[in-house]
Amino acid sequence: NPKPKKNIDINQQQTMTTNLDELRGKVTAIADEITALKKANPVDKDAIAASVKALLDAKRTFAQNNGGIGVDGKPWEEPLSKKEKKAKEKAEKAAKAAAAAAAAEGGDVGGKEAEDPISEGAKKKAAKKAEKAAKKAAHKAQQGGGGAAAASATSKASKSAPVVKAMSSVSSSASKRSTVSTKLVSNQLCYNPNVSLTERPVAALTVACLTNTMNNYSITSDRNRHSGPALGLPNGGELTGDNAIARYFARSACSNHALLGGGDIDQMALVDSWVDYAQTLTKFQQIRRVKAVAATLASTLAEKTYVVGHSLTLADIALFVCIGFPCEAADALQVEHILGGKRCPMIRWMKMMKSHPAVREATQLAKGISIDNETSFDPDAKMDPLVEGMNPLECATV
């Protein structure tokens, strides 16, 4: 088996003074608050405006403390106001009009650029108008905290209108360069360390820990990877998606595929259906996901320990990811708070899942690759030994 790459220096990483997880949680809480305010009757526009401003401030603070990377894992860009958007659209229209006028004039003289004073004057006027609008937008953005982005906009707007098109091309190519992901080698698991825990390959890591095959894989981070976790395959290809990688790990490790339902085709189909159900809920906020899963599992777990069959399967893991992978004490309390402290089968199942050694180990591995890597379980929790030959943060590289 390939040797793990290198350990993460915990002491060095704990020098970060800003807790990115707390900032991310604040952003999520404000977003949920805005959604609730919009659904209220009557709608309080002042409250919505205040919450939107608070949301923008929280996202900006996260990006400033995360090397310019936003909560979504993409480079942070200061949003434009309505006036700035109108000014930008006006500048683009002026540039298109000038380009059309130049093209029409050039066609009349056999394809060469015309030197008619009236046409040249129109182009200069359009260029000057576009430059003025862009400078005005940049000045406003700078006052609102745009900083470097505003200065960049001012310098780029200091030329003629036809350059507006070139600016767009340069911006597009720069964006493409910033999102280029590294090529993965065989059995290398890679994901963005800036995304939330549930967007990391926690299901795949749980399966690897359950099957005692974590030593077969290496973990690396890529801040430019925005398409989800990926695994390098022996044939040179890449497999993307947490659930897909989890299935691959399960099939590679076990001949009977116990985590996928065993050899019973009916059980395997049930596991797949639960995994698909969990995947469909990912587009909703955590509050709605938790309530939906609790209602669905109320009858399923009334007299059962596991969702499918008599042992842990990928169905349990996928649903646990769906409700937020609440392995840590604070996350579990958040789930109970969403349900209003009600006792239900899902709470019993959640406590069983979060106490599982493989789930705890997967949490440590998933969080260990990021800057903010502290994991906090219940005060009286005792960790079982990890996979033989490993320490808590081995296999993680930066």
CSV table of C-alpha atoms in Angstrom, one decimal, residues 26-354:
chain,number,residue,atom,x,y,z
A,26,LYS,CA,-23.3,32.9,10.7
A,27,VAL,CA,-23.8,33.3,6.9
A,28,THR,CA,-26.1,30.3,6.9
A,29,ALA,CA,-28.1,31.6,9.8
A,30,ILE,CA,-28.6,35.0,8.3
A,31,ALA,CA,-29.6,33.5,4.9
A,32,ASP,CA,-32.2,31.4,6.7
A,33,GLU,CA,-33.4,34.5,8.5
A,34,ILE,CA,-33.8,36.4,5.2
A,35,THR,CA,-35.8,33.4,3.8
A,36,ALA,CA,-38.1,33.5,6.8
A,37,LEU,CA,-38.6,37.3,6.5
A,38,LYS,CA,-39.5,37.1,2.9
A,39,LYS,CA,-42.2,34.5,3.7
A,40,ALA,CA,-43.6,36.6,6.6
A,41,ASN,CA,-46.9,38.4,6.2
A,42,PRO,CA,-46.7,41.3,6.1
A,43,VAL,CA,-43.2,41.6,4.6
A,44,ASP,CA,-40.9,43.8,6.6
A,45,LYS,CA,-38.7,45.4,3.9
A,46,ASP,CA,-36.5,47.3,6.4
A,47,ALA,CA,-35.7,44.1,8.3
A,48,ILE,CA,-34.9,42.3,5.0
A,49,ALA,CA,-32.6,45.2,3.9
A,50,ALA,CA,-30.8,45.1,7.3
A,51,SER,CA,-30.4,41.3,7.1
A,52,VAL,CA,-29.1,41.5,3.5
A,53,LYS,CA,-26.5,44.1,4.6
A,54,ALA,CA,-25.5,41.8,7.5
A,55,LEU,CA,-25.2,38.8,5.1
A,56,LEU,CA,-23.0,40.8,2.8
A,57,ASP,CA,-20.8,41.9,5.7
A,58,ALA,CA,-20.5,38.3,7.0
A,59,LYS,CA,-19.5,37.0,3.5
A,60,ARG,CA,-17.0,39.8,3.1
A,61,THR,CA,-15.5,39.1,6.5
A,62,PHE,CA,-15.2,35.4,5.7
A,63,ALA,CA,-13.4,36.1,2.4
A,64,GLN,CA,-11.1,38.6,4.0
A,65,ASN,CA,-10.0,36.0,6.6
A,66,ASN,CA,-9.8,33.2,4.0
A,67,GLY,CA,-7.3,34.5,1.5
A,68,GLY,CA,-10.0,36.1,-0.7
A,69,ILE,CA,-12.0,32.9,-1.1
A,70,GLY,CA,-15.7,33.2,-0.3
A,71,VAL,CA,-18.1,30.8,1.5
A,72,ASP,CA,-18.9,29.0,-1.7
A,73,GLY,CA,-15.2,28.2,-2.3
A,74,LYS,CA,-14.9,30.7,-5.2
A,75,PRO,CA,-12.9,34.0,-5.4
A,76,TRP,CA,-14.9,36.7,-3.6
A,77,GLU,CA,-16.2,39.6,-5.8
A,78,GLU,CA,-17.9,42.6,-4.3
A,79,PRO,CA,-21.5,42.7,-5.6
A,80,LEU,CA,-22.6,45.7,-7.6
A,81,SER,CA,-25.5,48.0,-6.6
A,82,LYS,CA,-28.4,48.6,-8.9
A,83,LYS,CA,-26.9,52.0,-10.0
A,84,GLU,CA,-23.6,50.3,-10.7
A,85,LYS,CA,-25.2,47.6,-12.8
A,86,LYS,CA,-27.1,50.1,-14.8
A,87,ALA,CA,-23.9,52.1,-15.4
A,88,LYS,CA,-22.1,49.0,-16.5
A,89,GLU,CA,-25.0,48.0,-18.9
A,90,LYS,CA,-25.0,51.6,-20.3
A,91,ALA,CA,-21.3,51.4,-20.9
A,92,GLU,CA,-21.6,48.1,-22.7
A,93,LYS,CA,-24.4,49.4,-24.9
A,94,ALA,CA,-22.3,52.5,-25.8
A,95,ALA,CA,-19.4,50.3,-26.7
A,96,LYS,CA,-21.6,48.1,-28.9
A,97,ALA,CA,-23.1,51.1,-30.6
A,98,ALA,CA,-19.6,52.5,-31.3
A,99,ALA,CA,-18.4,49.1,-32.7
A,100,ALA,CA,-21.5,48.8,-34.9
A,101,ALA,CA,-21.0,52.3,-36.2
A,102,ALA,CA,-17.3,51.6,-37.0
A,103,ALA,CA,-18.2,48.3,-38.7
A,104,ALA,CA,-20.9,50.0,-40.8
A,105,GLU,CA,-18.6,52.8,-41.9
A,106,GLY,CA,-15.9,50.4,-42.7
A,107,GLY,CA,-18.2,48.4,-45.0
A,108,ASP,CA,-19.0,51.4,-47.1
A,109,VAL,CA,-15.3,51.9,-48.0
A,110,GLY,CA,-14.5,48.3,-49.0
A,111,GLY,CA,-13.8,46.8,-45.5
A,112,LYS,CA,-11.3,49.4,-44.4
A,113,GLU,CA,-11.8,51.6,-41.3
A,114,ALA,CA,-13.3,54.9,-42.3
A,115,GLU,CA,-11.6,58.1,-41.3
A,116,ASP,CA,-14.8,60.3,-41.5
A,117,PRO,CA,-14.5,63.0,-38.7
A,118,ILE,CA,-18.2,62.5,-37.8
A,119,SER,CA,-17.7,58.7,-37.2
A,120,GLU,CA,-14.5,59.3,-35.2
A,121,GLY,CA,-16.2,61.9,-33.1
A,122,ALA,CA,-19.1,59.5,-32.3
A,123,LYS,CA,-16.7,56.8,-31.2
A,124,LYS,CA,-14.7,59.2,-29.0
A,125,LYS,CA,-17.9,60.4,-27.4
A,126,ALA,CA,-19.1,56.8,-26.7
A,127,ALA,CA,-15.7,55.9,-25.3
A,128,LYS,CA,-15.6,59.0,-23.0
A,129,LYS,CA,-19.2,58.2,-21.8
A,130,ALA,CA,-18.3,54.6,-21.0
A,131,GLU,CA,-15.1,55.7,-19.2
A,132,LYS,CA,-17.0,58.2,-17.0
A,133,ALA,CA,-19.7,55.6,-16.1
A,134,ALA,CA,-17.1,53.0,-15.2
A,135,LYS,CA,-15.1,55.4,-13.0
A,136,LYS,CA,-18.2,56.5,-11.2
A,137,ALA,CA,-19.1,52.8,-10.5
A,138,ALA,CA,-15.6,52.1,-9.3
A,139,HIS,CA,-15.6,55.1,-7.0
A,140,LYS,CA,-18.9,54.0,-5.4
A,141,ALA,CA,-17.6,50.4,-5.0
A,142,GLN,CA,-14.5,51.7,-3.3
A,143,GLN,CA,-16.6,53.7,-0.8
A,144,GLY,CA,-18.6,50.5,-0.1
A,145,GLY,CA,-15.5,48.4,0.7
A,146,GLY,CA,-14.7,47.2,-2.8
A,147,GLY,CA,-11.0,48.2,-2.3
A,148,ALA,CA,-8.7,46.5,-4.8
A,149,ALA,CA,-11.6,45.5,-7.0
A,150,ALA,CA,-12.6,49.1,-7.4
A,151,ALA,CA,-9.1,50.3,-8.1
A,152,SER,CA,-8.8,47.5,-10.8
A,153,ALA,CA,-12.1,48.7,-12.3
A,154,THR,CA,-10.8,52.3,-12.5
A,155,SER,CA,-7.6,51.4,-14.2
A,156,LYS,CA,-9.3,49.2,-16.7
A,157,ALA,CA,-11.8,51.8,-17.6
A,158,SER,CA,-9.2,54.4,-18.4
A,159,LYS,CA,-9.1,53.5,-22.1
A,160,SER,CA,-11.6,53.7,-25.0
A,161,ALA,CA,-14.9,52.0,-25.4
A,162,PRO,CA,-13.7,49.2,-27.7
A,163,VAL,CA,-11.4,48.1,-24.9
A,164,VAL,CA,-14.5,47.1,-22.8
A,165,LYS,CA,-14.7,44.0,-24.9
A,166,ALA,CA,-11.1,43.2,-24.4
A,167,MET,CA,-11.6,43.7,-20.6
A,168,SER,CA,-14.3,41.0,-20.7
A,169,SER,CA,-12.0,38.7,-22.5
A,170,VAL,CA,-9.2,39.2,-20.1
A,171,SER,CA,-11.5,38.8,-17.1
A,172,SER,CA,-12.8,35.5,-18.6
A,173,SER,CA,-9.4,34.1,-19.2
A,174,ALA,CA,-8.2,35.1,-15.7
A,175,SER,CA,-11.3,33.4,-14.3
A,176,LYS,CA,-10.5,30.2,-16.2
A,177,ARG,CA,-7.0,30.2,-15.0
A,178,SER,CA,-8.1,30.5,-11.4
A,179,THR,CA,-10.4,27.5,-11.6
A,180,VAL,CA,-7.9,25.0,-13.1
A,181,SER,CA,-7.7,21.9,-10.9
A,182,THR,CA,-4.7,19.8,-10.5
A,183,LYS,CA,-4.4,16.4,-12.2
A,184,LEU,CA,-4.9,13.5,-9.7
A,185,VAL,CA,-2.8,10.4,-9.4
A,186,SER,CA,-4.3,7.0,-8.8
A,187,ASN,CA,-6.1,6.6,-5.4
A,188,GLN,CA,-5.6,10.3,-4.5
A,189,LEU,CA,-8.7,11.9,-2.9
A,190,CYS,CA,-8.9,15.6,-3.4
A,191,TYR,CA,-11.4,18.3,-2.3
A,192,ASN,CA,-11.6,22.0,-1.6
A,193,PRO,CA,-10.7,22.8,2.1
A,194,ASN,CA,-12.8,26.0,2.1
A,195,VAL,CA,-16.2,24.3,1.7
A,196,SER,CA,-18.5,23.2,4.5
A,197,LEU,CA,-18.1,19.7,6.1
A,198,THR,CA,-21.1,18.2,4.2
A,199,GLU,CA,-19.5,19.3,0.9
A,200,ARG,CA,-16.4,17.3,1.7
A,201,PRO,CA,-16.2,13.6,1.0
A,202,VAL,CA,-17.4,12.6,4.5
A,203,ALA,CA,-19.5,9.6,3.2
A,204,ALA,CA,-16.5,8.3,1.2
A,205,LEU,CA,-14.1,8.7,4.2
A,206,THR,CA,-16.6,6.9,6.5
A,207,VAL,CA,-16.8,4.0,4.1
A,208,ALA,CA,-13.0,3.9,3.9
A,209,CYS,CA,-12.8,3.8,7.7
A,210,LEU,CA,-15.5,1.2,8.0
A,211,THR,CA,-13.7,-1.1,5.5
A,212,ASN,CA,-10.3,-0.4,7.0
A,213,THR,CA,-8.9,0.7,3.6
A,214,MET,CA,-7.9,4.3,4.4
A,215,ASN,CA,-4.2,3.5,4.1
A,216,ASN,CA,-4.9,2.7,0.4
A,217,TYR,CA,-5.6,6.3,-0.4
A,218,SER,CA,-4.0,9.7,0.1
A,219,ILE,CA,-5.8,13.0,0.8
A,220,THR,CA,-4.9,16.3,-0.7
A,221,SER,CA,-6.4,19.8,-0.9
A,222,ASP,CA,-7.1,22.0,-3.9
A,223,ARG,CA,-8.6,25.5,-3.3
A,224,ASN,CA,-9.4,25.8,-7.0
A,225,ARG,CA,-11.6,22.7,-7.1
A,226,HIS,CA,-15.2,23.9,-7.2
A,227,SER,CA,-16.9,20.8,-8.6
A,228,GLY,CA,-16.9,18.7,-5.5
A,229,PRO,CA,-14.5,16.0,-4.2
A,230,ALA,CA,-12.7,13.8,-6.8
A,231,LEU,CA,-10.7,10.6,-6.7
A,232,GLY,CA,-7.9,9.7,-9.1
A,233,LEU,CA,-8.6,6.2,-10.7
A,234,PRO,CA,-5.9,3.6,-11.7
A,235,ASN,CA,-6.9,4.0,-15.4
A,236,GLY,CA,-6.0,7.7,-15.3
A,237,GLY,CA,-9.5,9.0,-15.0
A,238,GLU,CA,-11.2,10.9,-12.2
A,239,LEU,CA,-14.4,10.0,-10.2
A,240,THR,CA,-16.4,12.9,-8.8
A,241,GLY,CA,-19.1,13.1,-6.1
A,242,ASP,CA,-19.1,12.0,-2.5
A,243,ASN,CA,-21.6,9.2,-2.9
A,244,ALA,CA,-20.0,7.9,-6.1
A,245,ILE,CA,-16.6,7.7,-4.4
A,246,ALA,CA,-18.2,6.0,-1.4
A,247,ARG,CA,-19.7,3.3,-3.6
A,248,TYR,CA,-16.3,2.8,-5.3
A,249,PHE,CA,-14.6,2.4,-2.0
A,250,ALA,CA,-17.2,-0.1,-0.8
A,251,ARG,CA,-17.0,-2.2,-4.0
A,252,SER,CA,-13.2,-2.2,-4.0
A,253,ALA,CA,-13.0,-3.3,-0.4
A,254,CYS,CA,-15.7,-5.9,0.1
A,255,SER,CA,-16.6,-8.8,-2.1
A,256,ASN,CA,-20.1,-9.1,-0.7
A,257,HIS,CA,-20.7,-5.3,-0.8
A,258,ALA,CA,-22.3,-5.3,2.7
A,259,LEU,CA,-22.4,-1.5,2.8
A,260,LEU,CA,-24.4,-1.4,-0.4
A,261,GLY,CA,-27.0,-4.0,0.6
A,262,GLY,CA,-25.1,-7.3,0.4
A,263,GLY,CA,-25.9,-9.8,-2.4
A,264,ASP,CA,-29.7,-9.3,-2.1
A,265,ILE,CA,-30.8,-7.3,-5.1
A,266,ASP,CA,-33.8,-5.9,-3.3
A,267,GLN,CA,-31.7,-4.7,-0.4
A,268,MET,CA,-29.3,-3.1,-2.8
A,269,ALA,CA,-32.1,-1.3,-4.5
A,270,LEU,CA,-33.4,0.0,-1.2
A,271,VAL,CA,-30.0,1.4,-0.3
A,272,ASP,CA,-29.8,3.1,-3.7
A,273,SER,CA,-33.3,4.6,-3.3
A,274,TRP,CA,-32.4,6.1,0.2
A,275,VAL,CA,-29.1,7.5,-1.2
A,276,ASP,CA,-31.0,9.1,-4.1
A,277,TYR,CA,-33.6,10.5,-1.6
A,278,ALA,CA,-30.8,12.1,0.5
A,279,GLN,CA,-29.2,13.6,-2.6
A,280,THR,CA,-32.5,15.3,-3.7
A,281,LEU,CA,-32.7,17.1,-0.4
A,282,THR,CA,-29.2,18.7,-0.7
A,283,LYS,CA,-30.7,21.7,-2.6
A,284,PHE,CA,-32.6,22.8,0.5
A,285,GLN,CA,-31.4,24.6,3.7
A,286,GLN,CA,-30.5,22.4,6.7
A,287,ILE,CA,-33.7,23.2,8.6
A,288,ARG,CA,-35.9,21.8,5.9
A,289,ARG,CA,-33.6,18.8,5.3
A,290,VAL,CA,-33.6,17.8,9.0
A,291,LYS,CA,-37.4,18.1,9.3
A,292,ALA,CA,-38.0,16.1,6.1
A,293,VAL,CA,-35.6,13.3,7.2
A,294,ALA,CA,-37.1,13.2,10.7
A,295,ALA,CA,-40.6,12.8,9.3
A,296,THR,CA,-39.6,10.2,6.8
A,297,LEU,CA,-37.7,8.1,9.3
A,298,ALA,CA,-40.4,8.3,11.9
A,299,SER,CA,-42.0,5.1,10.7
A,300,THR,CA,-38.9,3.5,9.2
A,301,LEU,CA,-36.9,3.5,12.4
A,302,ALA,CA,-39.9,2.9,14.8
A,303,GLU,CA,-38.8,-0.7,15.4
A,304,LYS,CA,-35.4,-0.7,13.6
A,305,THR,CA,-31.9,0.3,14.4
A,306,TYR,CA,-30.7,0.9,10.8
A,307,VAL,CA,-32.5,2.3,7.7
A,308,VAL,CA,-32.0,-0.8,5.6
A,309,GLY,CA,-31.4,-4.3,7.0
A,310,HIS,CA,-29.7,-5.1,10.2
A,311,SER,CA,-26.4,-3.4,9.8
A,312,LEU,CA,-25.0,0.0,8.8
A,313,THR,CA,-25.2,0.7,5.1
A,314,LEU,CA,-24.5,3.6,2.7
A,315,ALA,CA,-28.2,4.6,3.2
A,316,ASP,CA,-27.5,5.5,6.9
A,317,ILE,CA,-24.3,7.3,5.9
A,318,ALA,CA,-26.0,9.4,3.1
A,319,LEU,CA,-28.9,10.4,5.3
A,320,PHE,CA,-26.5,11.4,8.1
A,321,VAL,CA,-24.6,13.6,5.6
A,322,CYS,CA,-28.0,15.0,4.5
A,323,ILE,CA,-28.9,16.3,8.0
A,324,GLY,CA,-25.4,18.0,8.4
A,325,PHE,CA,-23.2,15.1,9.4
A,326,PRO,CA,-23.7,16.1,13.1
A,327,CYS,CA,-20.9,14.1,14.6
A,328,GLU,CA,-19.6,17.0,16.7
A,329,ALA,CA,-21.4,18.0,19.9
A,330,ALA,CA,-22.4,21.5,18.6
A,331,ASP,CA,-23.8,20.1,15.4
A,332,ALA,CA,-25.9,17.5,17.1
A,333,LEU,CA,-27.4,20.1,19.4
A,334,GLN,CA,-28.3,22.2,16.4
A,335,VAL,CA,-30.2,19.3,14.9
A,336,GLU,CA,-32.1,18.7,18.2
A,337,HIS,CA,-32.8,22.5,18.3
A,338,ILE,CA,-34.3,22.4,14.8
A,339,LEU,CA,-36.7,19.6,16.0
A,340,GLY,CA,-37.7,21.6,19.0
A,341,GLY,CA,-36.3,19.1,21.5
A,342,LYS,CA,-38.8,16.5,20.5
A,343,ARG,CA,-37.9,12.9,21.1
A,344,CYS,CA,-38.2,10.9,17.8
A,345,PRO,CA,-36.6,7.8,16.2
A,346,MET,CA,-34.3,10.0,14.2
A,347,ILE,CA,-32.7,11.5,17.3
A,348,ARG,CA,-31.9,8.0,18.6
A,349,TRP,CA,-30.5,7.0,15.2
A,350,MET,CA,-28.5,10.2,15.0
A,351,LYS,CA,-26.9,9.6,18.4
A,352,MET,CA,-26.0,6.0,17.4
A,353,MET,CA,-24.5,7.3,14.1
A,354,LYS,CA,-22.4,10.1,15.7
